Amino acid sequence: MTGTRAIYPSLVGKRVLVTGGASGIGAGLVQAFAEQQATVAFIDVDQAAGADIAERFCPRSLPFV
């Protein structure tokens, strides 16, 4: 992702659920929330892409399902 992003300290420790989180905008949301220290859970039908996103951005979060 490129560009400037807002930083929201209020997301630290919050829980977030993203649908369609394995690609596109959903993957961007997973990354952004994880970078701001939210606990991220996401679902998607693409298991391979979902496992990759989970490994890259959510190593301490809930497992990808």
PDB file of N, CA and C in Angstrom, residues 31-60:
ATOM      1  N   GLN A  31      -4.150  -5.446   6.817  1.00  0.00           N
ATOM      2  CA  GLN A  31      -2.811  -4.903   7.042  1.00  0.00           C
ATOM      3  C   GLN A  31      -2.860  -3.630   7.887  1.00  0.00           C
ATOM      4  N   ALA A  32      -3.735  -2.701   7.535  1.00  0.00           N
ATOM      5  CA  ALA A  32      -3.808  -1.423   8.249  1.00  0.00           C
ATOM      6  C   ALA A  32      -4.194  -1.613   9.712  1.00  0.00           C
ATOM      7  N   PHE A  33      -5.198  -2.455   9.971  1.00  0.00           N
ATOM      8  CA  PHE A  33      -5.600  -2.695  11.353  1.00  0.00           C
ATOM      9  C   PHE A  33      -4.493  -3.390  12.136  1.00  0.00           C
ATOM     10  N   ALA A  34      -3.841  -4.362  11.527  1.00  0.00           N
ATOM     11  CA  ALA A  34      -2.757  -5.079  12.207  1.00  0.00           C
ATOM     12  C   ALA A  34      -1.596  -4.138  12.532  1.00  0.00           C
ATOM     13  N   GLU A  35      -1.260  -3.262  11.597  1.00  0.00           N
ATOM     14  CA  GLU A  35      -0.181  -2.300  11.828  1.00  0.00           C
ATOM     15  C   GLU A  35      -0.506  -1.340  12.964  1.00  0.00           C
ATOM     16  N   GLN A  36      -1.790  -1.133  13.230  1.00  0.00           N
ATOM     17  CA  GLN A  36      -2.188  -0.245  14.317  1.00  0.00           C
ATOM     18  C   GLN A  36      -2.512  -1.019  15.596  1.00  0.00           C
ATOM     19  N   GLN A  37      -2.021  -2.272  15.649  1.00  0.00           N
ATOM     20  CA  GLN A  37      -2.059  -3.118  16.842  1.00  0.00           C
ATOM     21  C   GLN A  37      -3.460  -3.536  17.264  1.00  0.00           C
ATOM     22  N   ALA A  38      -4.366  -3.630  16.309  1.00  0.00           N
ATOM     23  CA  ALA A  38      -5.676  -4.214  16.593  1.00  0.00           C
ATOM     24  C   ALA A  38      -5.552  -5.728  16.418  1.00  0.00           C
ATOM     25  N   THR A  39      -6.373  -6.483  17.111  1.00  0.00           N
ATOM     26  CA  THR A  39      -6.442  -7.921  16.896  1.00  0.00           C
ATOM     27  C   THR A  39      -7.375  -8.146  15.720  1.00  0.00           C
ATOM     28  N   VAL A  40      -6.861  -8.767  14.660  1.00  0.00           N
ATOM     29  CA  VAL A  40      -7.615  -8.882  13.416  1.00  0.00           C
ATOM     30  C   VAL A  40      -8.014 -10.325  13.155  1.00  0.00           C
ATOM     31  N   ALA A  41      -9.281 -10.533  12.867  1.00  0.00           N
ATOM     32  CA  ALA A  41      -9.783 -11.813  12.368  1.00  0.00           C
ATOM     33  C   ALA A  41     -10.397 -11.521  11.012  1.00  0.00           C
ATOM     34  N   PHE A  42     -10.204 -12.441  10.059  1.00  0.00           N
ATOM     35  CA  PHE A  42     -10.817 -12.231   8.756  1.00  0.00           C
ATOM     36  C   PHE A  42     -11.211 -13.554   8.136  1.00  0.00           C
ATOM     37  N   ILE A  43     -12.165 -13.461   7.213  1.00  0.00           N
ATOM     38  CA  ILE A  43     -12.619 -14.644   6.492  1.00  0.00           C
ATOM     39  C   ILE A  43     -12.537 -14.375   4.999  1.00  0.00           C
ATOM     40  N   ASP A  44     -12.367 -15.448   4.230  1.00  0.00           N
ATOM     41  CA  ASP A  44     -12.326 -15.345   2.787  1.00  0.00           C
ATOM     42  C   ASP A  44     -12.448 -16.747   2.216  1.00  0.00           C
ATOM     43  N   VAL A  45     -12.902 -16.866   0.983  1.00  0.00           N
ATOM     44  CA  VAL A  45     -13.010 -18.172   0.344  1.00  0.00           C
ATOM     45  C   VAL A  45     -11.681 -18.638  -0.254  1.00  0.00           C
ATOM     46  N   ASP A  46     -10.725 -17.740  -0.442  1.00  0.00           N
ATOM     47  CA  ASP A  46      -9.419 -18.077  -1.018  1.00  0.00           C
ATOM     48  C   ASP A  46      -8.466 -18.493   0.102  1.00  0.00           C
ATOM     49  N   GLN A  47      -8.370 -19.789   0.345  1.00  0.00           N
ATOM     50  CA  GLN A  47      -7.580 -20.289   1.469  1.00  0.00           C
ATOM     51  C   GLN A  47      -6.093 -19.992   1.330  1.00  0.00           C
ATOM     52  N   ALA A  48      -5.535 -20.147   0.137  1.00  0.00           N
ATOM     53  CA  ALA A  48      -4.092 -19.918  -0.048  1.00  0.00           C
ATOM     54  C   ALA A  48      -3.735 -18.452   0.217  1.00  0.00           C
ATOM     55  N   ALA A  49      -4.495 -17.537  -0.366  1.00  0.00           N
ATOM     56  CA  ALA A  49      -4.228 -16.111  -0.155  1.00  0.00           C
ATOM     57  C   ALA A  49      -4.483 -15.720   1.300  1.00  0.00           C
ATOM     58  N   GLY A  50      -5.532 -16.303   1.897  1.00  0.00           N
ATOM     59  CA  GLY A  50      -5.839 -16.002   3.296  1.00  0.00           C
ATOM     60  C   GLY A  50      -4.733 -16.447   4.230  1.00  0.00           C
ATOM     61  N   ALA A  51      -4.190 -17.626   3.988  1.00  0.00           N
ATOM     62  CA  ALA A  51      -3.089 -18.115   4.825  1.00  0.00           C
ATOM     63  C   ALA A  51      -1.869 -17.219   4.691  1.00  0.00           C
ATOM     64  N   ASP A  52      -1.608 -16.725   3.480  1.00  0.00           N
ATOM     65  CA  ASP A  52      -0.475 -15.823   3.257  1.00  0.00           C
ATOM     66  C   ASP A  52      -0.665 -14.503   3.998  1.00  0.00           C
ATOM     67  N   ILE A  53      -1.849 -13.914   3.886  1.00  0.00           N
ATOM     68  CA  ILE A  53      -2.133 -12.646   4.576  1.00  0.00           C
ATOM     69  C   ILE A  53      -2.035 -12.834   6.088  1.00  0.00           C
ATOM     70  N   ALA A  54      -2.586 -13.932   6.589  1.00  0.00           N
ATOM     71  CA  ALA A  54      -2.545 -14.193   8.034  1.00  0.00           C
ATOM     72  C   ALA A  54      -1.109 -14.309   8.524  1.00  0.00           C
ATOM     73  N   GLU A  55      -0.276 -14.993   7.771  1.00  0.00           N
ATOM     74  CA  GLU A  55       1.129 -15.167   8.168  1.00  0.00           C
ATOM     75  C   GLU A  55       1.881 -13.847   8.135  1.00  0.00           C
ATOM     76  N   ARG A  56       1.600 -13.026   7.127  1.00  0.00           N
ATOM     77  CA  ARG A  56       2.319 -11.757   6.976  1.00  0.00           C
ATOM     78  C   ARG A  56       1.886 -10.693   7.973  1.00  0.00           C
ATOM     79  N   PHE A  57       0.582 -10.579   8.243  1.00  0.00           N
ATOM     80  CA  PHE A  57       0.095  -9.445   9.010  1.00  0.00           C
ATOM     81  C   PHE A  57      -0.524  -9.785  10.356  1.00  0.00           C
ATOM     82  N   CYS A  58      -0.842 -11.033  10.602  1.00  0.00           N
ATOM     83  CA  CYS A  58      -1.558 -11.387  11.827  1.00  0.00           C
ATOM     84  C   CYS A  58      -0.918 -12.570  12.553  1.00  0.00           C
ATOM     85  N   PRO A  59       0.384 -12.568  12.731  1.00  0.00           N
ATOM     86  CA  PRO A  59       1.006 -13.756  13.332  1.00  0.00           C
ATOM     87  C   PRO A  59       0.561 -14.038  14.765  1.00  0.00           C
ATOM     88  N   ARG A  60       0.104 -13.028  15.480  1.00  0.00           N
ATOM     89  CA  ARG A  60      -0.312 -13.223  16.870  1.00  0.00           C
ATOM     90  C   ARG A  60      -1.813 -13.143  17.040  1.00  0.00           C
TER      91      ARG A  60
END
